[in-house]
Each structure stands twice: as structure tokens, then as C-alpha cells.
XYZ file of C-alpha atoms in Angstrom:
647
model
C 304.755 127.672 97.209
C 302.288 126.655 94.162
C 300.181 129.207 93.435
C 297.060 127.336 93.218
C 297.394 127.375 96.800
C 297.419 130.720 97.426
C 294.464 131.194 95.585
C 292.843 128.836 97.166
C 293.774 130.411 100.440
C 292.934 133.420 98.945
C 289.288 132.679 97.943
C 288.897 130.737 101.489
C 290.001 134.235 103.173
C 287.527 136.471 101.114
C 284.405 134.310 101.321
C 284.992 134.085 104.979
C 285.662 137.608 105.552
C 282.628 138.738 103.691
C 280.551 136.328 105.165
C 281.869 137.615 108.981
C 281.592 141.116 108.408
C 278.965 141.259 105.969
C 281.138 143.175 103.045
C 283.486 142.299 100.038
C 286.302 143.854 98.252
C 286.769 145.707 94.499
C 289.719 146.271 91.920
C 292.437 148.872 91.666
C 295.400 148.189 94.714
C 298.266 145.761 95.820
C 298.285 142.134 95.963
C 296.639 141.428 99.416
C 299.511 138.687 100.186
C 302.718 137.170 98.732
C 302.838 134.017 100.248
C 306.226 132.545 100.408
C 307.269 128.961 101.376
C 305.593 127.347 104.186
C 308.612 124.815 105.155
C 311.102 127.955 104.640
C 308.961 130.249 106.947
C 308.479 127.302 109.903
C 312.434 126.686 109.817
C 313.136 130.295 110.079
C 310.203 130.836 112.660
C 311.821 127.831 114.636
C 314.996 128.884 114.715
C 314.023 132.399 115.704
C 311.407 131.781 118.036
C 312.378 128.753 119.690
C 309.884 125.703 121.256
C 308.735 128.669 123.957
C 306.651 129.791 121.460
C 304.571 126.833 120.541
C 301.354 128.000 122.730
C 301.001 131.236 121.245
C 301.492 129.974 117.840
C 299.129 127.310 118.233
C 296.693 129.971 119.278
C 297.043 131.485 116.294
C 296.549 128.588 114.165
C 293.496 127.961 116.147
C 292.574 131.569 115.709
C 293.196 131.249 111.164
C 291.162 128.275 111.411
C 288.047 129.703 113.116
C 288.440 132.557 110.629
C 288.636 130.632 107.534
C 285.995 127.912 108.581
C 284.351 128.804 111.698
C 280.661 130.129 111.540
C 279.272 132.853 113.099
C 275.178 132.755 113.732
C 273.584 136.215 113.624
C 269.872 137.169 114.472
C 267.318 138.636 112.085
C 264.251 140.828 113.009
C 261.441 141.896 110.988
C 259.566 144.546 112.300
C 256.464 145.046 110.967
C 254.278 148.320 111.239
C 252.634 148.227 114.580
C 255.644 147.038 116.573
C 255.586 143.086 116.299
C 259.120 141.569 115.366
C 259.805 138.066 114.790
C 263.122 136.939 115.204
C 265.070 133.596 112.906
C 268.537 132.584 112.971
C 270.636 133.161 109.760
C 274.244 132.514 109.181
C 276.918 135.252 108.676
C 274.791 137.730 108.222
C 272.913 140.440 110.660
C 270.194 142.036 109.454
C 267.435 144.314 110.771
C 264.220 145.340 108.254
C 262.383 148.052 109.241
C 259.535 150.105 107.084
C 260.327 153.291 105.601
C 257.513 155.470 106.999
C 256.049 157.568 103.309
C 254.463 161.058 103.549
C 250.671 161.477 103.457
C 251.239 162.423 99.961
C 252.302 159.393 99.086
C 249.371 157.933 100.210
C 251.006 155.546 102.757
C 253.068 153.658 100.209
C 256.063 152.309 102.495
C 258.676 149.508 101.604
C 260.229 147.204 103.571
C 263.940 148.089 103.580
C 266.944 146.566 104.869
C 268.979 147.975 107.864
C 272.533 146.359 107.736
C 274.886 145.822 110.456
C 278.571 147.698 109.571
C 281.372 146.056 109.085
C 283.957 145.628 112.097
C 286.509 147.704 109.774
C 283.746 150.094 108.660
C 283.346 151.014 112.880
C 286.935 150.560 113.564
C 287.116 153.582 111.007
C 284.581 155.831 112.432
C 285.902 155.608 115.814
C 289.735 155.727 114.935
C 289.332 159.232 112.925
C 289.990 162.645 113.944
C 288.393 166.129 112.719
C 292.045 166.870 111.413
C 291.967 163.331 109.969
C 288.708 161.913 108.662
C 289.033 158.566 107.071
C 287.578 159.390 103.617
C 289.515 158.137 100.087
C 289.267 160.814 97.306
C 289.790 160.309 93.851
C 289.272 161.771 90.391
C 288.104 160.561 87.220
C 289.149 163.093 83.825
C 287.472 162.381 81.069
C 287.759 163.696 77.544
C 285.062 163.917 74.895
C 286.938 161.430 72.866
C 285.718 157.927 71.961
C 287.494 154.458 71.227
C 287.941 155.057 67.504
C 289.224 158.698 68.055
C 286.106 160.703 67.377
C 284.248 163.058 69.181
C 281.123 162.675 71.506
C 277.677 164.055 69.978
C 277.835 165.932 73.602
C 280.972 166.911 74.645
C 280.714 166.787 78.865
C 279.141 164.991 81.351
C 276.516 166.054 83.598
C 274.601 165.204 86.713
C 271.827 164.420 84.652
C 273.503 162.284 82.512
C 275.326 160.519 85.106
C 271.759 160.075 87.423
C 270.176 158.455 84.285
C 273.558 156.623 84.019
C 273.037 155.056 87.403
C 269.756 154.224 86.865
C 270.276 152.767 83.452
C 273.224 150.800 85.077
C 271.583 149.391 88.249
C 273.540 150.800 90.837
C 270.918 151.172 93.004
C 270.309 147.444 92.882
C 273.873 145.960 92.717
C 275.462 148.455 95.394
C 272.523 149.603 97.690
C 275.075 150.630 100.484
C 275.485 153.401 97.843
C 271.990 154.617 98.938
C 272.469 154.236 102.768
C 273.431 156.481 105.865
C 274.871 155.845 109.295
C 272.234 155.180 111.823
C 272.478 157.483 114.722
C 273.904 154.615 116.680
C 276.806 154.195 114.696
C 276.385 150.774 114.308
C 273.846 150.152 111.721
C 273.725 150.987 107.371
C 269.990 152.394 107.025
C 268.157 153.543 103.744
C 267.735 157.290 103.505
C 263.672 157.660 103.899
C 262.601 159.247 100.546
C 261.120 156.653 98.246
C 261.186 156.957 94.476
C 258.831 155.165 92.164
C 260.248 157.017 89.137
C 262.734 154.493 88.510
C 261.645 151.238 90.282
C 259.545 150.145 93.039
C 261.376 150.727 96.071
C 264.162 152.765 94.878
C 265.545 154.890 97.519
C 266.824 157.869 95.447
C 269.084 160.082 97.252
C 270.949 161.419 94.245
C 270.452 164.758 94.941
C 272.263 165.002 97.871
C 275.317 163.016 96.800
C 275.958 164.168 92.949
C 276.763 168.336 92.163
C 277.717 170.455 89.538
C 280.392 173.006 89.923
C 282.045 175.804 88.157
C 285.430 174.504 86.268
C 288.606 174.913 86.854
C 290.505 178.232 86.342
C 293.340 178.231 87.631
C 295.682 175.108 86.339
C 295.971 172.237 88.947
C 295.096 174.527 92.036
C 292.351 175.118 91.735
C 291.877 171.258 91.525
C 294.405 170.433 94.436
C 292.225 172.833 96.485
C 289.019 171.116 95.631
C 291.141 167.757 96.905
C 292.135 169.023 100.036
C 288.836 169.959 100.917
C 287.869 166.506 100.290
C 290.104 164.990 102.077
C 290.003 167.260 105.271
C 285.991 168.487 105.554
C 284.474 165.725 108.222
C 281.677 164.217 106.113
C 278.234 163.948 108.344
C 277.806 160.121 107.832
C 274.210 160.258 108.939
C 273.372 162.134 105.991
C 275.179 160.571 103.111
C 277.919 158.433 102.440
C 279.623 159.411 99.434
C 279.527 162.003 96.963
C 280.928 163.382 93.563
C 281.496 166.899 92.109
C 280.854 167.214 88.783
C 282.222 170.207 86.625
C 283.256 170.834 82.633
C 285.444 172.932 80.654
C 288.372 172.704 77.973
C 290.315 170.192 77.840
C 293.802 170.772 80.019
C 292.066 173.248 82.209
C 291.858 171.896 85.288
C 295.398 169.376 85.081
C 293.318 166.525 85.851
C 294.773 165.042 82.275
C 298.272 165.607 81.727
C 299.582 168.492 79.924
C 301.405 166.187 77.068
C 298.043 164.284 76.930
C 296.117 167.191 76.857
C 298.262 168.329 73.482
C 297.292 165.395 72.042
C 293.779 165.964 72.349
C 294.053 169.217 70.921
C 295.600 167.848 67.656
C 293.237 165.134 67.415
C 291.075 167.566 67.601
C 292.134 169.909 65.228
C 292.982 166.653 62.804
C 288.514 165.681 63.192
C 287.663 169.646 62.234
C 285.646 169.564 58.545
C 286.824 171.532 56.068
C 285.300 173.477 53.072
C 286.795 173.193 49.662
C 285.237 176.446 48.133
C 287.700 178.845 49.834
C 290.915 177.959 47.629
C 293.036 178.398 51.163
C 291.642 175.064 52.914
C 290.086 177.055 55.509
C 287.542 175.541 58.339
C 284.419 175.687 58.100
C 284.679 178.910 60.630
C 283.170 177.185 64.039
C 286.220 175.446 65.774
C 285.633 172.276 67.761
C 287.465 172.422 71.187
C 288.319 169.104 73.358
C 286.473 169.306 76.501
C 286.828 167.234 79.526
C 285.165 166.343 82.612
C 286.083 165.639 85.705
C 284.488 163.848 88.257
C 285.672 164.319 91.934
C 284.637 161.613 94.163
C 285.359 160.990 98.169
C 283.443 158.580 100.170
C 283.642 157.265 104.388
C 285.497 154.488 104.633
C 282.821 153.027 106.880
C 280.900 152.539 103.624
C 283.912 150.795 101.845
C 287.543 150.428 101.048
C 288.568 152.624 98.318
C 289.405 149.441 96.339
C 286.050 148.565 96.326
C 284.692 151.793 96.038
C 285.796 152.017 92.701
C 285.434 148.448 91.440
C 282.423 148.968 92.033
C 282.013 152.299 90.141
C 283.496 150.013 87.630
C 279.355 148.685 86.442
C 279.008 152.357 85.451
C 281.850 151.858 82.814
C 280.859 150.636 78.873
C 283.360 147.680 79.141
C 281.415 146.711 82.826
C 280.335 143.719 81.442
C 283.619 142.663 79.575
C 285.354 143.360 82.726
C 283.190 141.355 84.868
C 283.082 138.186 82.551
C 287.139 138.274 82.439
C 286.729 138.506 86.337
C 284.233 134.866 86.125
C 286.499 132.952 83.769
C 289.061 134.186 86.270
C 287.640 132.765 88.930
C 286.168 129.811 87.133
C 289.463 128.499 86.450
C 290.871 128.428 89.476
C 287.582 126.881 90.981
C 287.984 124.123 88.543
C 292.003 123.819 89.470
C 290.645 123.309 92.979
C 287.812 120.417 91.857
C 290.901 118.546 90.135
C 292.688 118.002 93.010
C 292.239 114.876 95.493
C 291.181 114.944 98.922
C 294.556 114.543 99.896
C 296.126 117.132 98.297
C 293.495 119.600 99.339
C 294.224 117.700 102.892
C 297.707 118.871 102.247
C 296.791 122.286 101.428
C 295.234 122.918 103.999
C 297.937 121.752 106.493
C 300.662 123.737 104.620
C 298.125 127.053 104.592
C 297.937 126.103 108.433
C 301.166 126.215 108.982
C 301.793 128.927 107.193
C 299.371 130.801 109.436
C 300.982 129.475 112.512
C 304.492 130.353 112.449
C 304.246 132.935 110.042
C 302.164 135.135 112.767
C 304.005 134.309 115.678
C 306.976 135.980 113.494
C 305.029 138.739 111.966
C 303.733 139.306 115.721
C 307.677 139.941 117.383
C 308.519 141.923 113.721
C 305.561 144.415 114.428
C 306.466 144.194 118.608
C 310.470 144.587 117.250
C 309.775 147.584 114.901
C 307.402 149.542 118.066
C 310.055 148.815 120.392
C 312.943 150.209 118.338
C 311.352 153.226 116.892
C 309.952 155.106 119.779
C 309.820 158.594 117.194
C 308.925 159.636 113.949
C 311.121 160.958 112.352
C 308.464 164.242 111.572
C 307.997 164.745 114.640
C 310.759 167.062 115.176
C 309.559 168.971 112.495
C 306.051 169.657 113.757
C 307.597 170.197 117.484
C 309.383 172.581 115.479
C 306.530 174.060 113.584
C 304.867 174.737 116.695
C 307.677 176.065 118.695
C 308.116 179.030 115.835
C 311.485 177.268 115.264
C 311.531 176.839 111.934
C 312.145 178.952 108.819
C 309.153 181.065 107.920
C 308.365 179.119 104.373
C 307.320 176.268 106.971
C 305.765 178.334 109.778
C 303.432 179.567 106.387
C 302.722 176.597 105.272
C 300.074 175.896 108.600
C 297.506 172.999 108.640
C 295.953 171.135 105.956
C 297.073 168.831 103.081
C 299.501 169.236 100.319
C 298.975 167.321 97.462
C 300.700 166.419 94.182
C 300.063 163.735 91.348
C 301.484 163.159 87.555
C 302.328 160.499 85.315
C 305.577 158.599 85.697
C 306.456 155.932 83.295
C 305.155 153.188 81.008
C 304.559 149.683 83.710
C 306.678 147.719 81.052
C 309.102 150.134 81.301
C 309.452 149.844 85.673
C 308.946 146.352 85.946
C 312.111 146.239 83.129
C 313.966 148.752 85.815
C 313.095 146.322 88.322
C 313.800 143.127 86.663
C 317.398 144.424 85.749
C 318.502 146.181 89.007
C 316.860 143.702 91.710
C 316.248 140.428 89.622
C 313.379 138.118 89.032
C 311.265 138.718 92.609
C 311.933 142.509 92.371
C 308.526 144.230 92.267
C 307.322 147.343 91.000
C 306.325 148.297 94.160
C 309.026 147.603 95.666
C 310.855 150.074 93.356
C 308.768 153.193 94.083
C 309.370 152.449 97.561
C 312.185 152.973 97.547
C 312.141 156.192 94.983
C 309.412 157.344 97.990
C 311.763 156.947 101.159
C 314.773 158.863 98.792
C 312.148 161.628 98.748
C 311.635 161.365 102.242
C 315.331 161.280 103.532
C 315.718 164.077 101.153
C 312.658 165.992 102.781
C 313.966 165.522 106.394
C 317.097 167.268 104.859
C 315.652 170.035 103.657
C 313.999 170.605 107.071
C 317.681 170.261 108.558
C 318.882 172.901 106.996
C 315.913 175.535 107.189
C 316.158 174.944 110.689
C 320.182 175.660 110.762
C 319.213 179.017 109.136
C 316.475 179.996 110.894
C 315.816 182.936 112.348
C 315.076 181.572 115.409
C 318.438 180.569 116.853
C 317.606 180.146 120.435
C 315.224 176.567 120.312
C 317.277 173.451 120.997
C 314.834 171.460 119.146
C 316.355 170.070 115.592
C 315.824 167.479 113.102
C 317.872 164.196 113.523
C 318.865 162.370 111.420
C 317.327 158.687 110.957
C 319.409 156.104 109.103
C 316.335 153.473 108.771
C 312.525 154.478 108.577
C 309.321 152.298 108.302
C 306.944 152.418 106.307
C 302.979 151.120 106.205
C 302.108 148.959 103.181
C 298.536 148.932 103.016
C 297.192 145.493 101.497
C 293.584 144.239 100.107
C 292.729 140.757 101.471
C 290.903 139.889 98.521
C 294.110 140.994 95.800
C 291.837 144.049 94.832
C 288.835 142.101 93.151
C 285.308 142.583 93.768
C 283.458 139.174 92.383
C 280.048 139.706 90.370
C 277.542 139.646 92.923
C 279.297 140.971 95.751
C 278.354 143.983 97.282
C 280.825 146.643 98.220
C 282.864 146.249 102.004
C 285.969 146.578 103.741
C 288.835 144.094 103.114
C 291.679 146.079 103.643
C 294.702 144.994 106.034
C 298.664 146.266 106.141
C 302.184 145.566 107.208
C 304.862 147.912 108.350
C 308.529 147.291 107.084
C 311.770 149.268 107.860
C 313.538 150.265 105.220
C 316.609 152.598 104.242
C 316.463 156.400 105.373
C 318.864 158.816 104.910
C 322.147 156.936 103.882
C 325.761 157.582 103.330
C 325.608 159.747 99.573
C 328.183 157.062 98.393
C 325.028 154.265 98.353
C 323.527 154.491 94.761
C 320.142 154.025 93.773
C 320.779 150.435 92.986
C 321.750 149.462 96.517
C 318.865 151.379 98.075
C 316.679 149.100 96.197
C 317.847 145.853 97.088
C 317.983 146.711 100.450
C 314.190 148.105 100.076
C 313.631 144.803 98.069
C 315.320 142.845 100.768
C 313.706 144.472 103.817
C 309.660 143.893 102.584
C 310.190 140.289 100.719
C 309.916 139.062 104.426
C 306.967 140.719 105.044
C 305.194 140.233 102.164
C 305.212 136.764 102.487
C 304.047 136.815 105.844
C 300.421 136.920 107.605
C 301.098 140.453 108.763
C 298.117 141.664 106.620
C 295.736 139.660 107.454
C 296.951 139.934 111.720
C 295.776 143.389 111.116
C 292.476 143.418 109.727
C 291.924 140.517 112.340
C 293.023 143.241 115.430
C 290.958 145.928 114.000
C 287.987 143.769 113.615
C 288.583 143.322 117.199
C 289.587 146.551 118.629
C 285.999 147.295 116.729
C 283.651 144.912 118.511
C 285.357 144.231 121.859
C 287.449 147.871 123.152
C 286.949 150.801 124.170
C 287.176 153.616 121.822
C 289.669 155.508 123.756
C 291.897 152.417 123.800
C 290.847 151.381 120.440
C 291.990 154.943 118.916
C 295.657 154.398 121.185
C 296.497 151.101 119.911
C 295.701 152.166 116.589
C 298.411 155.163 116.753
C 300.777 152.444 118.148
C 299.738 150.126 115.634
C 301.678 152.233 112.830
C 305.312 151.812 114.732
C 305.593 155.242 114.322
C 306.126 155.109 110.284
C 306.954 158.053 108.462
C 305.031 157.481 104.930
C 302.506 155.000 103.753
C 302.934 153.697 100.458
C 299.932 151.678 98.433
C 299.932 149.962 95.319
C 296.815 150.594 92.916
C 296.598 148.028 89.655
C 293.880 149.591 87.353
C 292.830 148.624 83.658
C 295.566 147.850 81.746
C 293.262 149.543 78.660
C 291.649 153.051 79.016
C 287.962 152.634 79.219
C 284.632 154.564 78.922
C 281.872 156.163 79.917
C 278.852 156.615 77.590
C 281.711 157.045 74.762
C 283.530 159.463 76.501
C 287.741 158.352 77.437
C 288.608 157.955 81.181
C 292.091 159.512 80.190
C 293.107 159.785 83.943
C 292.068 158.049 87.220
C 294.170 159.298 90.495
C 293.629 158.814 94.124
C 294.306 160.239 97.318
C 295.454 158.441 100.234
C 293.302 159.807 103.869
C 295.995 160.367 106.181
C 295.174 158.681 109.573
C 296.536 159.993 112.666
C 300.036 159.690 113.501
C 300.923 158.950 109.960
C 302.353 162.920 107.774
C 302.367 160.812 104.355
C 300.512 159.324 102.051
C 301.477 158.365 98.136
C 299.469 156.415 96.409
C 301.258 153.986 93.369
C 298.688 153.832 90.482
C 298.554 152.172 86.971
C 296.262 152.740 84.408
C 296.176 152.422 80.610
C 299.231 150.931 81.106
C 301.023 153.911 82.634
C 302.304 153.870 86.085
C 301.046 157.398 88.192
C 301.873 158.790 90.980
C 300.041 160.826 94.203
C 301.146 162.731 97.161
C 299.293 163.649 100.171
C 300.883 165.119 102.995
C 300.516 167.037 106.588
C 301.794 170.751 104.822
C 303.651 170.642 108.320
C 305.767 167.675 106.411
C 305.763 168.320 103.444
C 305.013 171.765 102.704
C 305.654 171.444 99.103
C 303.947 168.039 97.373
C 305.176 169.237 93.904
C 308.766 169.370 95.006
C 308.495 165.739 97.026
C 307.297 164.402 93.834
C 310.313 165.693 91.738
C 312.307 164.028 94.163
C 310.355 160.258 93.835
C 310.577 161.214 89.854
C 314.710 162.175 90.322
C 315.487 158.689 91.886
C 313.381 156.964 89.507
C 315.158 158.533 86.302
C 318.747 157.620 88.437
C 317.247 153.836 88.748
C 316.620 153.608 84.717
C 319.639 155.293 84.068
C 321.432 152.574 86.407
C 318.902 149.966 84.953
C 320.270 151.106 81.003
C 324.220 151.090 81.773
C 323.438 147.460 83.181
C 321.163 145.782 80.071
């Protein structure tokens, strides 16, 4: 299919989304959708499906077109101070203003503020989350005190000053105000915190304080880190309090692990290079104070009822020096395929339209009896006859120690030239990157399922019945942003996330090579891809959200999953390292929030033109993220190896 019509449908489905659930998306992550031939989908979905299925699929054509172009009309109160409200239609938007009540001291000064209605997504996440598995994105920034032309910062580390005058200086408060809002108690409503602040701008609602600390460094290397993480990831945040917050803490550079340990070499020599010398000692001596590389790191986590991580840190993006370069290449973006959309005729858009219709309509009655297919065949993960194990004492003692919590891993992989040319040579032309850490990640997985085998053959509790089968095929849960992981100047942060689930190759035969695991990886999620699925399930949880009861809403999203063993997402950062107040962002990494039902999470990042990896795991599952990501790391070398015999 021409691409100007997927971006077409593309900017149809964001401005509708935002408009119906009052958010927008950001930039790191996956391609939303791949869409793939309209009259090669409707032949397949014919000869699948059969006429029988022309009344659901015309319901769902009927359903894409109300979401693209229907309109929704939402009420608006003002409420004034003694009580009064006056109410006025407004279009695809719900909002509520209500005064922010001042102290005495303050001598009565109150400003209206604006009380938002959440997103269906942002609810859906609230009530779909566990204690043991709160739906909160982490993610680290590492920065170094080095600066674009390979000097040194006047100060060496960030702080929470600096980065409160930052925000300020940047607008955040203005251009994100969600940033600055709570949970009402009702769970249904984004409200200001009620502190004003007139030390910045009128109306201001400053709650810095509570979101932004300073903590000791790092001792010991990368655990000390990895613990921080997990508590991140697993501590319920109080939603009527805050939203989001960030950690901020200092020390010498390759401390903490958040920057590599090659990288963090090169720092050190730089370093060493930048030191002044004296020429009165005859020996070339220093000047007898040595300059050590520092680094920062900054340890974020935020609800995903205020936003998808995509757009979480798209828009922590306006805090960057390159902000505005970043945003103008995001307009001219978007400017010219606006203007390849004014060039066409009626007709063709006509045309468009009916192909993008059609797509919708027999794509989703096929992604519909894929999802129904993959439920119905795969009525067990395949971890849970570890955990039954775990909790029946049947297992080796390594895993009985290994308890609750998360295990967590990340490191750099490989230049993205580098695995899109592994790609391109093993799986041809349509192969993805994605597609090839995929299928590194389910090789990691077959060989963790392994590993449990055989620590439950030598147990020391012989007497269970319980053991680990063995599963030929798995699936897996491709999360997917709607909006292709942009957030638009202008556009306020939201929730535009959707996914598919494909089955793909589990533990297989040791004669299959690396090479056919791929193409049959590659094989297995070019259907999907190319298919509605994504958009089918932000659609359900929007209304799971608004129309069902939590109970059932919380049930149908465990069954939603089919039972998948690992979720794998693809994050596309800047393809250049960038800055913040001169200091390098040497290292961004995030941490996928496990929901229920689901043991795995790895996260497929690129930045500065290096591909990354993460690993987040039940310790149940994987009770060792360090060795999991050797084995994603071992299949990958076996791929280029494969990839170099064949160029």
C-alpha cells in the first residue's frame, strides 16, 4: 500500500484519538502499525472467513468509521466560588474548572484551574493493576559532564535545583500541566495539586518538591542501581498525591553502571586528555588537582494513568538543548505529509478512504479469530509450571531463593546499522530489526524454560509430580503506539498505546539454526503487523474502561494476553546523543511494568545510534536477568556470524 496512505490514516487515527480521550502520544517506541495491502488482506480475509462473516465485519467498519470521524459532545462546568455552575457544550473534550481555595496567608489569591477528565486507557490502567503489579514505566537518564565539542561542564552534576530552574526556564509547567496534577479521589478526574506559586508565574501550581529528590550515589556497581529500579517498578505509587517523580543523585563517572563500562573508559581518557599541564616541572606533570568525569543519573517512573511511557519522555524531550531542533524536524515532518494530502483530488482521497475502510473491515474480523485462535489454543503459560513449582517447594533452592520481586538487566548491544544489515541479509528486504531481537528474546526464553527443566530433574524435592513442559510455539505481546511514537508540538501528553499478540517459535529441535528461527519469527508477526490488531485493542480497553465492571474488566484483561510468555517493545530514540544544559545524555534505558499474567518484559531501545537492551522479569521466571540477557546477546552474535558467512 502507498505510504501516503498510511500516514494519512495515521494522522486521522491520532487526531481522533486525542480528541476522544482527551490525550496524545510522544517519541521513543515501535511503529504503531505496518499496514499491508488492502486487496491482499480482503482476499485472504474472504477466503478464510467466508460470506458468514459479513455482519460482524461490517460492524467493524461501522465501528473504524465512528472512531476516525464520529464526534463525541462533552459537557463543561464552571464553578464559580459560591456554588453557581454554568454548563456549555464543547466538542471532544470534558472539562470541569474549579477554584483552588489559597491560605489566609495568601490573602485569598485563588486561580481558576482546570480539572480534566482521564483518559479511557489512563482508568483502564488504574483499575487493571495489582499491588504486585502497578502499572508504572521506569527509566533512567546517565549523563556525563561532557559537552558537544568534548569539554567539560563549568559544574560537573546535575541537581534538583538546577533541574527545578530547568523546568521553569523550559515551560513545562505550561506545555505539560498533567505534569502538575493528581488523581481525584474519584478516580476519574486529573486535578491541580492546591499550592499556588507566584514565584515563577501567575498561576503556577508548583509541586516540585514532592516529585524531584536527591539521593546518595551509587556504591555498589549496577546493584545498587538495579535495586533502586525494582523499587520503582514494584512500590504502588499513591496517585492522589503525585504522578510522577525522579531521583536525582551524582558521583564518578562509571559508578553506578548507568553508562557502560567501555563508555565510561572513554570518558576517563577524555578526561585525562582536557587536564592542563605546567611546563616548569621538566617531567610534564599536572598541575596537581586531577579532574574526574562525573555523571548523573536521573531515575524517573511515572502512573501510566498520567501517560504512556512514549509520551512521557517525548515530552521530557522540551527539557533537552536540541528541544527546539527536534520539534521543528517533527513540523516539517508533518508539514509535508499535510501538503502530500492537499495535492491529492477528491477522488483519490475518496479512494483512500475506501481502501483504509476496507482495510479496517476485514482486517479486524481476521485479527479478531487470530486473537480468539491464539486464547483457544494456549490455555497455559508456559511459566506457569515454574511458579506452581516455586510455590510447591519443588524446585531447586537457587529458585526457591530467588522469592518475589523483579529482576532486571540492561546493556548495550550493537550499532542499528549493524542489525538492520543482520536483518537485511538473513530475512531480506521486509525483515525488521524488531523482528530480529524477537526472536534473539524467545531463544532466551526457550533456553530459560530449560534451565528450569533441569533444576527441577535435580531437585531435592523428588516427590512433586509437577514439571516443566516443554512448549514448541510461544506468544508473545508486541506493544504498539497508535501515533508511531510522536508527540506533535502542541499536544499535551496521553495514552495512545495499543498491542498485538503473535506466536512464534519456542523451544525447537537444536538442529534449527538461528537463521531459520528468524524467518519463522519474521514470518509469524508480518501478518500481524499489518493488521488492525493494535488499534482493536486500545478500542476494547477504552471500553472495558467506560462501560465494565472492574472485576470483569481486570479478567478480560488477563485473557486478553493469550497467555504470552514475554512482551517485547520496540523504543526508536535520537539517532544523535543530546543534552542537557551542556551536559551528554550518554545513556537512556527503560523498564517495561509487568502487568499481571505476563513474567517478562524486555524493552528494544536505540539511541545515539546504538541498539540497547532491558530485562524485567518475575525473579520467579527469571531469577537471573544478567544471565537471560547473555542468552538474547549469544543468539544475536550466532545471527551476525550467520549474517557474515552469507554477505
Amino acid at each position: 500500500m502507498h505510504p501516503s496512505f498510511f500516514q494519512s490514516f495515521s494522522r486521522k487515527v491520532l487526531d481522533r484519538c486525542t480528541a476522544a480521550s482527551s490525550g496524545s502520544p510522544f517519541l521513543i517506541i515501535n511503529k504503531a502499525m505496518m499496514i499491508s495491502s488492502v486487496s491482499s488482506s480482503a482476499s485472504v480475509a474472504t477466503r478464510s472467513i467466508g460470506p458468514w462473516a459479513v455482519a460482524t465485519g461490517l460492524a467493524s467498519g461501522i465501528a473504524f468509521s465512528t472512531f476516525l470521524y464520529g464526534e463525541s459532545t462533552s459537557e463543561a462546568i464552571s464553578t464559580t466560588q459560591n456554588g453557581a455552575s454554568s454548563r456549555s457544550n464543547k466538542k471532544d473534550k470534558t472539562y470541569e474548572y474549579f477554584l483552588a481555595g489559597q491560605n489566609d496567608d495568601k490573602k485569598g489569591q485563588q486561580a481558576a484551574n482546570l480539572r480534566k477528565r482521564m483518559t479511557a486507557i489512563g482508568k483502564f490502567s488504574l483499575r487493571s493493576q495489582t499491588d504486585s503489579n502497578p502499572s508504572q514505566p521506569t527509566f533512567f537518564l546517565a549523563l556525563s559532564n561532557h559537552t558537544r565539542d568534548k569539554s567539560v561542564t563549568k559544574d560537573p552534576t546535575m541537581t534538583a535545583s538546577e533541574f527545578r530552574e530547568t523546568w521553569y526556564r523550559k515551560n513545562m509547567h505550561r506545555k505539560h500541566p498533567r505534569f502538575h496534577s493528581k488523581v481525584s479521589s474519584c478516580g476519574d478526574f486529573f486535578e491541580p495539586v492546591n499550592y499556588y506559586n507566584s514565584k515563577y508565574s501567575e498561576g503556577v501550581v508548583d509541586t516540585y518538591d514532592s516529585h524531584v529528590s536527591e539521593t546518595l550515589h551509587m556504591n555498589v556497581y549496577r546493584q545498587d542501581l538495579k535495586n533502586r529500579i525494582e523499587t520503582f517498578l514494584t512500590d504502588v505509587m499513591d496517585v492522589t498525591e503525585k504522578l510522577w517523580e525522579v531521583q536525582i543523585s551524582s558521583g564518578d563517572v562509571g559508578t553506578s553502571g548507568g553508562i557502560s563500562h567501555k563508555r565510561s573508559q572513554e570518558l576517563w581518557k577524555e578526561t585525562q586528555e582536557l587536564q592542563p599541564t605546567t611546563s616548569g616541572s621538566g617531567s610534564g606533570s599536572g598541575t596537581g588537582t586531577e579532574t574526574i568525569p562525573k555523571e548523573t543519573i536521573m531515575l524517573f517512573r511515572s502512573h501510566h494513568s498520567l501517560a504512556d511511557a512514549v509520551s512521557i519522555v517525548a515530552a521530557l524531550g522540551d527539557l533537552l538543548d536540541e528541544a527546539e531542533e527536534i520539534k521543528e524536524k517533527i513540523k516539517c515532518h508533518l508539514d509535508r505529509q499535510k501538503k502530500k494530502i492537499q495535492k491529492c483530488s477528491t477522488l483519490q482521497k475518496l479512494w483512500k478512504f475506501i481502501k483504509s475502510f476496507m482495510w479496517f473491515l476485514f482486517g479486524s474480523i481476521q485479527a479478531i479469530m487470530r486473537h480468539g485462535y491464539l486464547i483457544l489454543t494456549t490455555p497455559r503459560n508456559p511459566f506457569l509450571d515454574v511458579q506452581e513449582l516455586s510455590n510447591s517447594g519443588g524446585h531447586c533452592v537457587n529458585m526457591n531463593s530467588a522469592g518475589c520481586g523483579r529482576s532486571i538487566s540492561w546493556c548495550d548491544v550493537a550499532p542499528v546499522d549493524e542489525a538492520k544489515r543482520v536483518a537485511k541479509t538473513i530475512g531480506g528486504p521486509k525483515t525488521t530489526v524488531n523482528d530480529v531481537f524477537v526472536s534473539c528474546v524467545t531463544a532466551a526464553v526457550a533456553k530459560q524454560l530449560a534451565q528450569h527443566r533441569r533444576c527441577h530433574k535435580t531437585s531435592c524435592d523428588t516427590k512433586t509430580r509437577s514439571t516443566v513442559h516443554k512448549y514448541n510455539t510461544i506468544n508473545v505481546v508486541i506493544p504498539a503506539h497508535l501515533a508511531g511514537g510522536i508527540l506533535p508540538p502542541g499536544r499535551e501528553i496521553g495514552n495512545l498505546i495499543g498491542a498485538f499478540v503473535a506466536k512464534v517459535p519456542g523451544e525447537l529441535d537444536e538442529r534449527v539454526s538461528p537463521t531459520d528461527r528468524l524467518k519463522m519469527v519474521h514470518k509469524s508477526l508480518v501478518t500481524v503487523k499489518g493488521s488492525p490488531a493494535s488499534i482493536l485493542s486500545y478500542m476494547f480497553a477504552k471500553f472495558a474502561s467506560n462501560y465494565l465492571p472492574e472485576p470483569l474488566a481486570k479478567t478480560l484483561f488477563l485473557k486478553s494476553n493469550a497467555n504470552a510468555a514475554v512482551a517485547i517493545t520496540n523504543s526508536k530514540g535520537y539517532e544523535q546523543k543530546v543534552h542537557i544544559n551542556g551536559r551528554t545524555v550518554e545513556n537512556m534505558a527503560g523498564f517495561y511494568p509487568l502487568p499481571p499474567g505476563l513474567p517478562i518484559g524486555v524493552v528494544v531501545q536505540s539511541y545515539g545510534n546504538t541498539i540497547s537492551l532491558s530485562v524485567t522479569a518475575e525473579k520467579w521466571a527469571v531469577p537471573d536477568a544478567d544471565i537471560f540477557l547473555d542468552w538474547i546477546l549469544e543468539e544475536y552474535r550466532l545471527l551476525y556470524a550467520e549474517a557474515c558467512a552469507m554477505s
